[in-house]
C-alpha atoms as a PDB file:
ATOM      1  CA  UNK A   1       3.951  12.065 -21.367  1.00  0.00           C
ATOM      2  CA  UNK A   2       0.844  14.117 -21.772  1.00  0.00           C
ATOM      3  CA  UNK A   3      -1.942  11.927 -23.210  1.00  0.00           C
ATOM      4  CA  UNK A   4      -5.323  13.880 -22.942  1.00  0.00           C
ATOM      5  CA  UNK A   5      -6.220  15.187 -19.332  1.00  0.00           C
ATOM      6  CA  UNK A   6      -3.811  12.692 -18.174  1.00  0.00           C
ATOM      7  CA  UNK A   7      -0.041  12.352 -17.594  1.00  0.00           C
ATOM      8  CA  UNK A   8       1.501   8.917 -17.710  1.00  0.00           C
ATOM      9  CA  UNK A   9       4.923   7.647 -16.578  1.00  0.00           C
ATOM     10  CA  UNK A  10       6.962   6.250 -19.543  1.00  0.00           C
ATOM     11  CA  UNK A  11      10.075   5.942 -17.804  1.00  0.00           C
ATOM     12  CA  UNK A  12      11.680   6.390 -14.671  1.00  0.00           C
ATOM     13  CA  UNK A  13      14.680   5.359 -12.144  1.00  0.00           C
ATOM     14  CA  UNK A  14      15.813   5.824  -8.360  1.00  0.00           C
ATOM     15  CA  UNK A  15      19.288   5.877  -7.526  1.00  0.00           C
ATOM     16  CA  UNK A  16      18.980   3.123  -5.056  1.00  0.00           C
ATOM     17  CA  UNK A  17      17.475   0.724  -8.192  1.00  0.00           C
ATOM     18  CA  UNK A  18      14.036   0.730  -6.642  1.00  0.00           C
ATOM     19  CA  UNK A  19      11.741  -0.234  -9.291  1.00  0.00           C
ATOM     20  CA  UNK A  20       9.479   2.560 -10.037  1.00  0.00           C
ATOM     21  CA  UNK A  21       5.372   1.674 -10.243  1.00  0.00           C
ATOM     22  CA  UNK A  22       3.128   2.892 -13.564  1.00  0.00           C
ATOM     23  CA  UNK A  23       2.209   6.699 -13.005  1.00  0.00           C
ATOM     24  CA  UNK A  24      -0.727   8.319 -14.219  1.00  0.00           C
ATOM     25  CA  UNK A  25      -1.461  11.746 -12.996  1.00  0.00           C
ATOM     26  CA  UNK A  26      -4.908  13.355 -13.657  1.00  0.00           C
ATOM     27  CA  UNK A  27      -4.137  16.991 -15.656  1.00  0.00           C
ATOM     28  CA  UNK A  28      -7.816  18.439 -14.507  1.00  0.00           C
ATOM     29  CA  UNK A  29      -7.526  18.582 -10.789  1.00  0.00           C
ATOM     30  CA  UNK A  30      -5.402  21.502  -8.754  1.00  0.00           C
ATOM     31  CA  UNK A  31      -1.699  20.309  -8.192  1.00  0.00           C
ATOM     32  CA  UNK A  32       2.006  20.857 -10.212  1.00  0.00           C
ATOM     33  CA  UNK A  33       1.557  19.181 -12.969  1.00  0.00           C
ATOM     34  CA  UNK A  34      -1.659  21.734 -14.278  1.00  0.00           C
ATOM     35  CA  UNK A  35       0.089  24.286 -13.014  1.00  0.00           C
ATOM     36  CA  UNK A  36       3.654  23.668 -15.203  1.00  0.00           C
ATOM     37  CA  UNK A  37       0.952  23.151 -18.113  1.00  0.00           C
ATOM     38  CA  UNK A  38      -1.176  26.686 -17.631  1.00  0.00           C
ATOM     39  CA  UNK A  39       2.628  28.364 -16.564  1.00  0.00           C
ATOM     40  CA  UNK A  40       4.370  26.821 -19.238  1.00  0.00           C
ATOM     41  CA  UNK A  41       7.517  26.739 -16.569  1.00  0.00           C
ATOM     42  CA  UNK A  42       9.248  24.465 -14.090  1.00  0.00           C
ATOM     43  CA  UNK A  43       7.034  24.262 -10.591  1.00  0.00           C
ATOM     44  CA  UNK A  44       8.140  23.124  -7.050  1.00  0.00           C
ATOM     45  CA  UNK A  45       6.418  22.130  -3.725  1.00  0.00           C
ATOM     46  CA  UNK A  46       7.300  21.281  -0.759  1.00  0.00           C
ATOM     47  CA  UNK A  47       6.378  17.779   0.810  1.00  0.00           C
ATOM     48  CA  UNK A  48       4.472  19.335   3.794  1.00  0.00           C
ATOM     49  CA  UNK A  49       2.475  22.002   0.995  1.00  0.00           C
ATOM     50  CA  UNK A  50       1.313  18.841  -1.752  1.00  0.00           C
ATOM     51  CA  UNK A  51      -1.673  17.978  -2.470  1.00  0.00           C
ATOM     52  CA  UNK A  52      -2.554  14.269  -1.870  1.00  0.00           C
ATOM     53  CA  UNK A  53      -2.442  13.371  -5.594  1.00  0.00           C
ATOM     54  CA  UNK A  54       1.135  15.598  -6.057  1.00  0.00           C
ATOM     55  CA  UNK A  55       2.010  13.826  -2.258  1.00  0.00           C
ATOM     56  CA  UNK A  56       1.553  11.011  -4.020  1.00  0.00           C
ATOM     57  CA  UNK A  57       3.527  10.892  -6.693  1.00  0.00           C
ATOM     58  CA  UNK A  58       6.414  12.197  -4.017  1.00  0.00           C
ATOM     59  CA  UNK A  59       6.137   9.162  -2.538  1.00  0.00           C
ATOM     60  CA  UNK A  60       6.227   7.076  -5.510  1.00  0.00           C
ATOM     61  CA  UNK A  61       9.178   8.465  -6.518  1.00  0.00           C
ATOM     62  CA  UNK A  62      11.087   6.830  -3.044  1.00  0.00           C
ATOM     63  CA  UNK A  63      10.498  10.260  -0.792  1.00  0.00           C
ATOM     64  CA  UNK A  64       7.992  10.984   1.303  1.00  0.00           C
ATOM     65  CA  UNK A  65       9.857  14.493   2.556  1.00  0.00           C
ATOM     66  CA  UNK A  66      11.405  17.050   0.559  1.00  0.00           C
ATOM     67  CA  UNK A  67      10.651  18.446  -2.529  1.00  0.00           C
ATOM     68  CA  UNK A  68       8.988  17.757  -5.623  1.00  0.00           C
ATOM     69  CA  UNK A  69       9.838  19.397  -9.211  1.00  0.00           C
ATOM     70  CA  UNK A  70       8.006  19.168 -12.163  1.00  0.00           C
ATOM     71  CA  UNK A  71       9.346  20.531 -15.427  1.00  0.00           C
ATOM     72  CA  UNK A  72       7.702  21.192 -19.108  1.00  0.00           C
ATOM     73  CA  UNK A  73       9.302  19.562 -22.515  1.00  0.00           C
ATOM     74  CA  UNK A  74       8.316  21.515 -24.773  1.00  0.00           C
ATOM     75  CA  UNK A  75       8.135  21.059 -28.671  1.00  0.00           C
ATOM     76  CA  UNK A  76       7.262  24.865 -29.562  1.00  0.00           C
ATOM     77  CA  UNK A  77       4.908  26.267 -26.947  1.00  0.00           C
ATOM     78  CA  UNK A  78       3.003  23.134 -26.827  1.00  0.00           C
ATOM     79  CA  UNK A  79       3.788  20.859 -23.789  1.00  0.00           C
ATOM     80  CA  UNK A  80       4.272  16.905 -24.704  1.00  0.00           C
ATOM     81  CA  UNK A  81       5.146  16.034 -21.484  1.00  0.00           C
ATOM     82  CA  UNK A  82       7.088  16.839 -17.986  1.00  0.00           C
ATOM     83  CA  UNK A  83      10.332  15.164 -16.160  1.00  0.00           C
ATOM     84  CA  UNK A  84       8.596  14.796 -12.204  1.00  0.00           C
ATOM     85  CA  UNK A  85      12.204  14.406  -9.910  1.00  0.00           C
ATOM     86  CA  UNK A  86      11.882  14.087  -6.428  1.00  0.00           C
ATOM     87  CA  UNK A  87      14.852  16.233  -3.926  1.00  0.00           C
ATOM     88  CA  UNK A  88      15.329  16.521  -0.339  1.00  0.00           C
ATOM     89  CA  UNK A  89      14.956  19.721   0.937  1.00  0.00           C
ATOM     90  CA  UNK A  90      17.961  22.311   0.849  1.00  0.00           C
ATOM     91  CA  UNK A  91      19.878  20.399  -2.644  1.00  0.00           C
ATOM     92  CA  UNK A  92      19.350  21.922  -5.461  1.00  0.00           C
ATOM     93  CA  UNK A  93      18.474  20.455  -8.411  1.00  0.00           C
ATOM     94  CA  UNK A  94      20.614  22.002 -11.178  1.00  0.00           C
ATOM     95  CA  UNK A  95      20.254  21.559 -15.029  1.00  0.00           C
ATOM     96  CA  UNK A  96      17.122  20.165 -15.085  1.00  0.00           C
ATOM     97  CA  UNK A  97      15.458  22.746 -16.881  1.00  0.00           C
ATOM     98  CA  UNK A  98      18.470  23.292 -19.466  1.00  0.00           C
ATOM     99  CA  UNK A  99      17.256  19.086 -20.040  1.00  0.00           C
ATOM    100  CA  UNK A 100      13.906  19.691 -20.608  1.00  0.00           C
ATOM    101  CA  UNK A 101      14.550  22.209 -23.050  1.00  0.00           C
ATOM    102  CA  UNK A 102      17.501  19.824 -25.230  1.00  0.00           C
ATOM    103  CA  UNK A 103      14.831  17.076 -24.464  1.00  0.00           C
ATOM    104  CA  UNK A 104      11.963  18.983 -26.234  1.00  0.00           C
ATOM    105  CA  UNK A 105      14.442  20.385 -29.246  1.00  0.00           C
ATOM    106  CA  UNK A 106      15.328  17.187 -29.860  1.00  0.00           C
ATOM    107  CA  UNK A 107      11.635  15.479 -29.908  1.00  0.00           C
ATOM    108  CA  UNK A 108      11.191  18.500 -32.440  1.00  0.00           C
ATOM    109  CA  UNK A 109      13.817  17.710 -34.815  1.00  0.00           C
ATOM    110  CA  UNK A 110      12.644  14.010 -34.583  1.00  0.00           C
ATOM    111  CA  UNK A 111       9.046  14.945 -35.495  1.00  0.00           C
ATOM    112  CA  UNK A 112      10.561  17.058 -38.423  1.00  0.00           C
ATOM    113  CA  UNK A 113      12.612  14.513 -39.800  1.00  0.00           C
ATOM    114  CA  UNK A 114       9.560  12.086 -39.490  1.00  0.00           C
ATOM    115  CA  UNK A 115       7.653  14.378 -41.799  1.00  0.00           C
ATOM    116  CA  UNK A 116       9.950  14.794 -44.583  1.00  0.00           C
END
């Protein structure tokens, strides 16, 4: 979720039921995350191309190789937060960007019904 020049973890899994740690990733230094928020689209990097702080968050997801995505939900054009999944490399990662985009209709029609 996108809280300021930060973005924190508010929920998570691993397939393998490894417990994931609390995630905070700065929004003002150079890595995916400011990128998918001045792009406004889905970003991916390769383990060997991160940054330490993207690296990071790689590995805190249970994979130090392979790839990391990082995709916008957006209510409108405004970006209230990003799904971070982590992929070996070669698999795609299919539909995630069709669930960010349900994800962020449906946080709009929450915050409309909230405001009736």
């Amino acid at each position: 979720v996108v809280r300021g020049k930060a973005a924190v973890g508010w929920i998570g899994f691993c397939r393998d039921a490894t417990p994931l740690p609390a995630i905070a990733v700065p929004l003002d230094h150079h890595g995916l995350f400011p990128a998918v928020l001045s792009r406004k689209i889905t970003v991916r990097g390769e383990s060997g191309n991160l940054n330490a702080l993207d690296y990071l968050l790689l590995a805190s997801l249970g994979s130090r190789f392979g790839d990391l995505v990082v995709a916008p939900i957006k209510v409108g054009e405004h970006i209230i937060a990003m799904f971070a999944a982590a992929k070996p490399s070669g698999v795609r990662l299919d539909g995630l960007e069709q669930i960010a985009e349900a994800t962020g209709a449906g946080f709009a029609r929450l915050m409309r019904e909230a405001s009736r």
